[in-house]
Coordinates of C-alpha atoms in Angstrom, one line a residue:
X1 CA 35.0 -9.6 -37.0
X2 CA 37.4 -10.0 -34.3
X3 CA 35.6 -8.2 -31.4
X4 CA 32.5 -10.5 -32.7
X5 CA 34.0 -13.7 -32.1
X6 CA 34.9 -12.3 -28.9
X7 CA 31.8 -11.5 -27.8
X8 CA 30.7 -15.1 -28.8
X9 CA 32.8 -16.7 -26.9
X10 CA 32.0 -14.2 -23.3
X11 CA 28.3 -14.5 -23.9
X12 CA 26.5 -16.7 -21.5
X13 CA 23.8 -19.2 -22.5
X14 CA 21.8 -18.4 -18.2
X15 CA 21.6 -15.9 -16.6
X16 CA 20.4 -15.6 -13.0
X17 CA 18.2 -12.7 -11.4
X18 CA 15.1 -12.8 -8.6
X19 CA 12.1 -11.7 -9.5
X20 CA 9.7 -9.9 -7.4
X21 CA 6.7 -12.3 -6.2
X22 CA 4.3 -13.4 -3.3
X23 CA 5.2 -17.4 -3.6
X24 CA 5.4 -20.0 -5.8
X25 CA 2.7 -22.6 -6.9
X26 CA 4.5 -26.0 -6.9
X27 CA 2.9 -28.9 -9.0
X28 CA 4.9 -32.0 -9.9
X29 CA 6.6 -30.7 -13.1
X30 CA 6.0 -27.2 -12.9
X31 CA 6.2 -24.6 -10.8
X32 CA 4.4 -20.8 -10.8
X33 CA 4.6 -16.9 -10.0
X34 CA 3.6 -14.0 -10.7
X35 CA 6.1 -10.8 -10.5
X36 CA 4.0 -8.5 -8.8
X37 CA 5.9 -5.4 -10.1
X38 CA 4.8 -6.2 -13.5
X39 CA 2.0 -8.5 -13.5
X40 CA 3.4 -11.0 -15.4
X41 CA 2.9 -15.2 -14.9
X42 CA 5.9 -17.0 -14.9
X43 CA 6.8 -21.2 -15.2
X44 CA 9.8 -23.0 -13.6
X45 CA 11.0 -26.0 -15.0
X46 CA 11.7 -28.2 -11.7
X47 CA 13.5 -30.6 -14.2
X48 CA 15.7 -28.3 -15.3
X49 CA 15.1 -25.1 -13.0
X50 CA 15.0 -22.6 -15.7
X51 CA 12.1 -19.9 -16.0
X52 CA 10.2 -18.4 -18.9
X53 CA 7.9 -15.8 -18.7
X54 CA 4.6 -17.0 -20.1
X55 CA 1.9 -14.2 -20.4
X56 CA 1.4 -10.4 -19.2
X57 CA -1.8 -10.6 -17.1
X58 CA -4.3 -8.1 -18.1
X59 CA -4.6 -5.4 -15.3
X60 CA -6.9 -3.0 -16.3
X61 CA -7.4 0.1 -14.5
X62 CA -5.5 -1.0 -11.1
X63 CA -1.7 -0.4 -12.3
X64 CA 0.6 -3.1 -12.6
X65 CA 2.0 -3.1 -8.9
X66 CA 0.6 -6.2 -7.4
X67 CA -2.7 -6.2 -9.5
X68 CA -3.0 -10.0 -9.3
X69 CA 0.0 -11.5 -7.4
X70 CA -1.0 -14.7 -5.8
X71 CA -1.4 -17.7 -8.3
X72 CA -3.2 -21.2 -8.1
X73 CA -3.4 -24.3 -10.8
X74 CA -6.7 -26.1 -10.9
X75 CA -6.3 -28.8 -13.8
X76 CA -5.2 -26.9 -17.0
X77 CA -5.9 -23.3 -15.7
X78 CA -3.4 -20.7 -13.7
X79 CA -6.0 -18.4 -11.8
X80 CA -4.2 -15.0 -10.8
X81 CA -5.8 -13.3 -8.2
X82 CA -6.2 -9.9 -7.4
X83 CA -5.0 -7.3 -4.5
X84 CA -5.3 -4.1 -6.7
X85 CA -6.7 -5.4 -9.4
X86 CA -10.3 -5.7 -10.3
X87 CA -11.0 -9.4 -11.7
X88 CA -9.4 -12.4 -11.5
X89 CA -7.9 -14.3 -14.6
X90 CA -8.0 -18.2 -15.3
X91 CA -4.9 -18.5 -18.0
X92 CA -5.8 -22.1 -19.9
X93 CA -2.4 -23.9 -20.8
X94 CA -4.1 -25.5 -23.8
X95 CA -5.8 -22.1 -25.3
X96 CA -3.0 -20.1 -24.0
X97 CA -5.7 -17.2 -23.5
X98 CA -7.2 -15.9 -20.6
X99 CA -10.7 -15.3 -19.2
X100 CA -11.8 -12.5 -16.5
X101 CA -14.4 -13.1 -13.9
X102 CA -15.5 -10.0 -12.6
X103 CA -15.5 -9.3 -8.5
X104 CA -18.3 -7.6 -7.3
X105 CA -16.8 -4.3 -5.6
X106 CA -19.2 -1.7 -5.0
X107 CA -17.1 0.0 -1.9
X108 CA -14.2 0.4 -5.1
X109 CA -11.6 -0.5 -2.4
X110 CA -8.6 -2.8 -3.5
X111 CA -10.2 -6.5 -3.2
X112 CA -7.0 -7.9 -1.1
X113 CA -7.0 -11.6 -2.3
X114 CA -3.9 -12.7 -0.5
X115 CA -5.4 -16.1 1.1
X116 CA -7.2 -18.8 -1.1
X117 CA -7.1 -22.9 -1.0
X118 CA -8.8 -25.2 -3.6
X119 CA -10.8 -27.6 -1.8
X120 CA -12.2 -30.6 -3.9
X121 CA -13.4 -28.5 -6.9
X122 CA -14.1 -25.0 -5.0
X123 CA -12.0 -22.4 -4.7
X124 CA -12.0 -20.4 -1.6
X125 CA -10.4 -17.0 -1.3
X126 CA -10.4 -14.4 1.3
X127 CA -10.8 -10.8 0.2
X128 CA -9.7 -8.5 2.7
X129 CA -10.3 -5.7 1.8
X130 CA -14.4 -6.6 1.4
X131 CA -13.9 -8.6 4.4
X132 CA -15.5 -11.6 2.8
X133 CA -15.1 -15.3 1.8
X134 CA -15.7 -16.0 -2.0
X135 CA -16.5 -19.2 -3.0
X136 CA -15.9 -20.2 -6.9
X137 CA -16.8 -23.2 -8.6
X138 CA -14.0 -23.8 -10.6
X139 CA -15.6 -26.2 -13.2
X140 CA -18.2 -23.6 -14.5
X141 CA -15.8 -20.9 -13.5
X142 CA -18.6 -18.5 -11.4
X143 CA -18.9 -16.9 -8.0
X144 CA -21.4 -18.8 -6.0
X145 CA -21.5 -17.0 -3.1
X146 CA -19.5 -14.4 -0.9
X147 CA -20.0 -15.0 2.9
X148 CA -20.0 -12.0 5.8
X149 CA -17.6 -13.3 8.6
X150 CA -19.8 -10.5 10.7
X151 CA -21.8 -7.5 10.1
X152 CA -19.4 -5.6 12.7
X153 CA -17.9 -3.4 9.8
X154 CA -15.3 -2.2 12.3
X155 CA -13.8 -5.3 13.1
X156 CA -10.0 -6.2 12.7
X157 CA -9.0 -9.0 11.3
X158 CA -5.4 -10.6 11.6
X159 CA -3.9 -10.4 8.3
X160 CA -3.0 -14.7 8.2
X161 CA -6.0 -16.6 7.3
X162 CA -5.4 -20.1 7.5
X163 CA -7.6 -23.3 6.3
X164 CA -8.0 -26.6 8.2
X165 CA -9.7 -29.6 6.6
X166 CA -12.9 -28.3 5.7
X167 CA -12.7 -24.9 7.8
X168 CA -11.1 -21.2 7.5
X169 CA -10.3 -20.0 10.6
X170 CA -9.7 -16.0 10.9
X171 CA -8.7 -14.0 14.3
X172 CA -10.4 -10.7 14.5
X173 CA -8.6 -8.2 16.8
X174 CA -11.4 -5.7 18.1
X175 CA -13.6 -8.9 20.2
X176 CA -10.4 -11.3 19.9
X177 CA -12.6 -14.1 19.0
X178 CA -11.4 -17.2 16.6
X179 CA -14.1 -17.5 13.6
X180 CA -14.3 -21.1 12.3
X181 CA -15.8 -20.8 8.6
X182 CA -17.0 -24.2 7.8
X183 CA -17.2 -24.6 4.4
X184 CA -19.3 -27.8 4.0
X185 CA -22.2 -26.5 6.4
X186 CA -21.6 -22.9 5.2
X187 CA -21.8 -21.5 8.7
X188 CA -19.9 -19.8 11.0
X189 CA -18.5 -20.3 14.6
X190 CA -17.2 -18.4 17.0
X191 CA -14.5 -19.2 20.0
X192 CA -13.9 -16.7 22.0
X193 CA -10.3 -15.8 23.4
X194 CA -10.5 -13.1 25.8
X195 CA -6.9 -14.2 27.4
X196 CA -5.2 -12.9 24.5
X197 CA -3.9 -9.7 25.2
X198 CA -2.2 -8.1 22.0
X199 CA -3.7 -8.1 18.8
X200 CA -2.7 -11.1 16.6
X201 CA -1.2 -10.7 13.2
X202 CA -0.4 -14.4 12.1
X203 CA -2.7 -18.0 12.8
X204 CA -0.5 -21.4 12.6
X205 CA -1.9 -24.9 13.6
X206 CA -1.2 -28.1 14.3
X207 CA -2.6 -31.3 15.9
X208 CA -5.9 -29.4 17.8
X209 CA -3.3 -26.3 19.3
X210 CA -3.7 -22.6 17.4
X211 CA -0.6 -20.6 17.4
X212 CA -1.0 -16.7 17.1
X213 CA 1.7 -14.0 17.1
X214 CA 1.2 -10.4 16.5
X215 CA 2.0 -6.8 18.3
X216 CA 3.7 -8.0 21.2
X217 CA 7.0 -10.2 21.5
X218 CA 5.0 -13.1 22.5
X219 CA 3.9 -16.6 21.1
X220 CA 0.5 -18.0 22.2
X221 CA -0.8 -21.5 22.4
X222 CA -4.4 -22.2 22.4
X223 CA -5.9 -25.3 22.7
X224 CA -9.1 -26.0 21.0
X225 CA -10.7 -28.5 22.7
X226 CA -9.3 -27.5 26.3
X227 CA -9.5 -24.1 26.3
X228 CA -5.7 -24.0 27.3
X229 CA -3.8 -21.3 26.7
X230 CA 0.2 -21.2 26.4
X231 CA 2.5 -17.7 26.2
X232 CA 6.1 -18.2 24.9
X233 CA 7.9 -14.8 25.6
X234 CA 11.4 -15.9 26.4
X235 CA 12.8 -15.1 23.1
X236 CA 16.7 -16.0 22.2
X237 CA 18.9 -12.7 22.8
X238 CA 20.0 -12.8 19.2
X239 CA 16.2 -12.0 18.1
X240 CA 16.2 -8.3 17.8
X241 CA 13.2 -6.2 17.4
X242 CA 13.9 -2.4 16.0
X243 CA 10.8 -0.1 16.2
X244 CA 9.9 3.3 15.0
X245 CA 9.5 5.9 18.1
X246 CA 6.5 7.1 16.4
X247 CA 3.1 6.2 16.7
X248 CA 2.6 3.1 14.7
X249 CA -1.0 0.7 13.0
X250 CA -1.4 -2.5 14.3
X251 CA 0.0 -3.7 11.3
X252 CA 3.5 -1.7 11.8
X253 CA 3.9 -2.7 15.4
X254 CA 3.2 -6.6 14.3
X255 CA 6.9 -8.8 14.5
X256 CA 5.7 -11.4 12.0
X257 CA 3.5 -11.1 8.8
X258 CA 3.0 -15.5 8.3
X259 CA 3.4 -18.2 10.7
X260 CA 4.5 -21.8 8.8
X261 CA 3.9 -25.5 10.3
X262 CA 6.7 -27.6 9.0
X263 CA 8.7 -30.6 10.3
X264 CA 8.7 -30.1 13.5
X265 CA 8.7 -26.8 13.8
X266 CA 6.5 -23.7 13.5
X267 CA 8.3 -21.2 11.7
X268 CA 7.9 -17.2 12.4
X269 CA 8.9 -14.8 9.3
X270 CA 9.1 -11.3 9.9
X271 CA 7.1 -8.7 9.1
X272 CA 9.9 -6.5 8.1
X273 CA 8.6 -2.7 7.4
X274 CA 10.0 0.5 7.8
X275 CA 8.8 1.3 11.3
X276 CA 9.0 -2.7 12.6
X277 CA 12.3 -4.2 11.8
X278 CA 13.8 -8.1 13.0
X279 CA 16.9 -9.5 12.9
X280 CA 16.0 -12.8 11.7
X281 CA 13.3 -16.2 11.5
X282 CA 12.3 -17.7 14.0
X283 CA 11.4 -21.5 14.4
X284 CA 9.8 -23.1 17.4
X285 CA 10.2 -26.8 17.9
X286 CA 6.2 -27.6 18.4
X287 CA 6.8 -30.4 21.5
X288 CA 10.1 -28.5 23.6
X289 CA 9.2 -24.8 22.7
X290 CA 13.1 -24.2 21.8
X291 CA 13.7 -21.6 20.0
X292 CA 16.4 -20.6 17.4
X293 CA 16.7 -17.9 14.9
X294 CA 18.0 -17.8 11.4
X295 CA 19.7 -14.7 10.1
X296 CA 19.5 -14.3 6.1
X297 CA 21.9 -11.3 6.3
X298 CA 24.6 -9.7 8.4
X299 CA 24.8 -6.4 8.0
X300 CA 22.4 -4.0 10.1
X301 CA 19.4 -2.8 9.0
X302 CA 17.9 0.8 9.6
X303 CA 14.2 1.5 10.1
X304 CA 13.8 4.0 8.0
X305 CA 14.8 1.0 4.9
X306 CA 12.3 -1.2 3.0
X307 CA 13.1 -4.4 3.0
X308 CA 10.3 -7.2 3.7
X309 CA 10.4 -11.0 3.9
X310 CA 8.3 -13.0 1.6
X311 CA 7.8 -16.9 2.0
X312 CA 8.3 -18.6 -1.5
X313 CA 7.8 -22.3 -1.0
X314 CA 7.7 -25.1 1.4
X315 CA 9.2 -28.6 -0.2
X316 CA 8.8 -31.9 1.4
X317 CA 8.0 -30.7 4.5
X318 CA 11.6 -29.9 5.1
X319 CA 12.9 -27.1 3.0
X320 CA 11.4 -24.1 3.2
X321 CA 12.4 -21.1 0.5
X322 CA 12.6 -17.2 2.0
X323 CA 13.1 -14.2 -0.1
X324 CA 14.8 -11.3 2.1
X325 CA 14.8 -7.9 -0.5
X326 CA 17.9 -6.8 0.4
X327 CA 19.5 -10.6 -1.4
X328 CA 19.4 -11.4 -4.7
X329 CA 18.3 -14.7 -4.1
X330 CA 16.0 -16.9 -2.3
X331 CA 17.3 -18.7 0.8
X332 CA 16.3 -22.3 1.4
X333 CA 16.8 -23.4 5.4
X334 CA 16.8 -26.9 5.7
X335 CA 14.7 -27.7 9.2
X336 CA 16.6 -30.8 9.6
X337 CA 20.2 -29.5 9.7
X338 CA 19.5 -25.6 9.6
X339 CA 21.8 -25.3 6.8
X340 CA 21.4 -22.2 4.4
X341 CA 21.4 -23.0 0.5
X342 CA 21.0 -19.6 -2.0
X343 CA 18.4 -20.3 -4.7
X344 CA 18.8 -18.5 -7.8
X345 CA 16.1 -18.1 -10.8
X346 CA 17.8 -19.6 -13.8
X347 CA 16.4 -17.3 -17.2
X348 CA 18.1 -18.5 -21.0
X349 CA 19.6 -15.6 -22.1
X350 CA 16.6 -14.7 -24.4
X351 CA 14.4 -14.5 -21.7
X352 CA 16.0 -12.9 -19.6
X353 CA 16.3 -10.3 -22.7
X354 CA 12.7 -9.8 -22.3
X355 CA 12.7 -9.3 -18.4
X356 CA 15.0 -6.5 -18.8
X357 CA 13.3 -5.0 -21.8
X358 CA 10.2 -5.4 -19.5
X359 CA 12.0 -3.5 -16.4
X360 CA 12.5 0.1 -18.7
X361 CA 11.0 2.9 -18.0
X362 CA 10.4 5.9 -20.4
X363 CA 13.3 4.4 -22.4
X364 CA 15.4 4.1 -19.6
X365 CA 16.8 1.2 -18.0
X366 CA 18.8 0.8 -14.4
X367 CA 21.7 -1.6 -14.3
X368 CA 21.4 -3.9 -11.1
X369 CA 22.4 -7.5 -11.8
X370 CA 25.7 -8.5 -13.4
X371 CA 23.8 -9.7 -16.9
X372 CA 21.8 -6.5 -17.2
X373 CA 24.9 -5.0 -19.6
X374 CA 24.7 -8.2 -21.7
X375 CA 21.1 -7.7 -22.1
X376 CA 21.0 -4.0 -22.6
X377 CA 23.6 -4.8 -25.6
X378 CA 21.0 -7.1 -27.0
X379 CA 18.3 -4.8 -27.4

């Protein structure tokens, strides 16, 4: 009886933990994610900041690693889309049930949905790995059409996609030309940038000027209307790059994986991978080109090590949240002040319970945050 009230009174009512995803959706009240480790969709309370697990997306065949990791709201529907996985889910808040819609795949390669903005009442995704645009009508919930950028099957594309009013622009490597996708007209455009020299990885823009980063430790500006073309290469000292001595993809010799316009600032985050490795973020004041990195660790990091970088959110156009693997938490810069606040995911205790549960294997279970004993004694 004694050890009981004990327990009682050491027991927390929150826990904190991170959660493996590939950003948050922010709508006024709410807030979702997907963990993409176990393919399940997750709300946060911005009242109150707490999260709850909400459904297990059904993955089918794929596996549960990253099967549908990037998440939308379109009136009273979450729709998870895929990397791995083979269809894409629209989860209805009233219902609480999902609904599939089937991707046609007949090269059975993994669809690679990672860029995708609602315009008006359209959806439009890029699937990377069919090299395609998809455009669903979200209303009636169907494909209307999938659009060829080009019937070059061998062309590169840089892995950012971005979307400007109406248009999706996309950088492929192999001819270095800009594609403009509009998506009124349904056509396509080309603007041809032979000056660039590397190949790009990430597409920013603001106020008629592209920005484009990629293999080469190098920034460039490219004007749309004046054909003008900017190179930034005189990074700060404390911006470290560490590469592998082996022969590397375009993808492992790129420095960053996303480019972000915010404030006044375009922000660089790293790509981070085994054989490519940086010592920080990097933000570039738009008008003075001044650069200054952020570090979201101290310690030194060795190539052969997997840690990445993933962008969570961007709020108000001032704060934007970074998850660095080797934290436990995300880190929110301020771009006014550069201060660095650690952002934690607040679970009750039952629901963290279930996340734990979740996280066995085989009946086994790893402890690796302070509350996992707590929950383990719970089960």
């Amino acid at each position: 009886m004694c050890s009981d009230i004990h327990r009682t009174r050491i027991m927390k009512k929150f826990f904190y933990a991170m959660v493996p995803n590939e950003q948050i959706f922010f709508e006024e009240s709410n807030a979702w994610f997907v963990n993409h480790n176990e393919n399940i969709l997750y709300r946060i309370s911005i009242s109150t900041e707490e999260c709850k697990e909400i459904a297990r997306i059904p993955n089918g065949k794929s596996g549960l690693y990253r099967a549908n990791p990037l998440c939308l709201k379109y009136k009273d529907d979450i729709i998870c889309l895929p990397v791995s996985n083979e269809c894409i889910w629209f989860y209805n808040l009233k219902c609480n049930e999902f609904e599939k819609m089937k991707v046609e795949n007949p090269q059975t390669e993994a669809i690679g949905f990672r860029w995708a903005w609602i315009i008006d009442a359209t959806l439009w995704a890029w699937a990377s790995g069919l090299k395609q645009l998809v455009e669903i009508n979200l209303e009636s919930r169907e494909i209307e059409n999938c659009y060829k950028i080009s019937n070059d099957a061998e062309e590169k594309f840089a892995y950012q996609v971005i979307n400007v009013d109406e248009s999706i622009y996309l950088f492929e490597n192999k001819r270095k030309i800009l594609y403009e996708f509009d998506t009124a007209q349904k056509q396509t455009i080309e603007h041809g940038i032979p000056q660039i020299r590397m190949d790009v990885n990430t597409i920013c823009y603001f106020q008629g000027a592209f920005w484009f980063s990629g293999t080469g430790k190098c920034i460039y500006i490219w004007e749309k209307d004046s054909d003008k073309l900017t190179t930034l290469c005189d990074f700060p000292k404390e911006f470290q790059i560490k590469r592998s001595e082996k022969r590397l993809t375009v993808y492992q010799r790129a420095i960053f994986y996303l480019s972000i316009n915010i404030n006044q600032y375009i922000c660089f985050i790293p790509w981070d991978i085994p054989k490519t490795v940086c010592t920080g973020v990097l933000f570039v004041n738009r008008k003075t080109h001044q650069m200054k990195v952020i570090k979201l660790y101290n310690e030194e990091c060795e190539l052969k090590e997997s840690f990445h970088y993933s962008l969570e959110y961007i709020r108000d156009d001032r704060y934007i949240g970074i998850y660095y693997s080797r934290n436990a938490y995300i880190s929110e810069i301020d771009t006014e002040t550069f201060a660095v606040a650690e952002k934690r995911m607040k679970f009750s205790r039952e629901s963290y319970t279930k996340i734990f549960q979740n996280s066995g294997k085989h009946g086994m279970f790893q402890e690796k945050n302070p509350a996992d004993l707590e929950a383990f004694i719970e089960l």
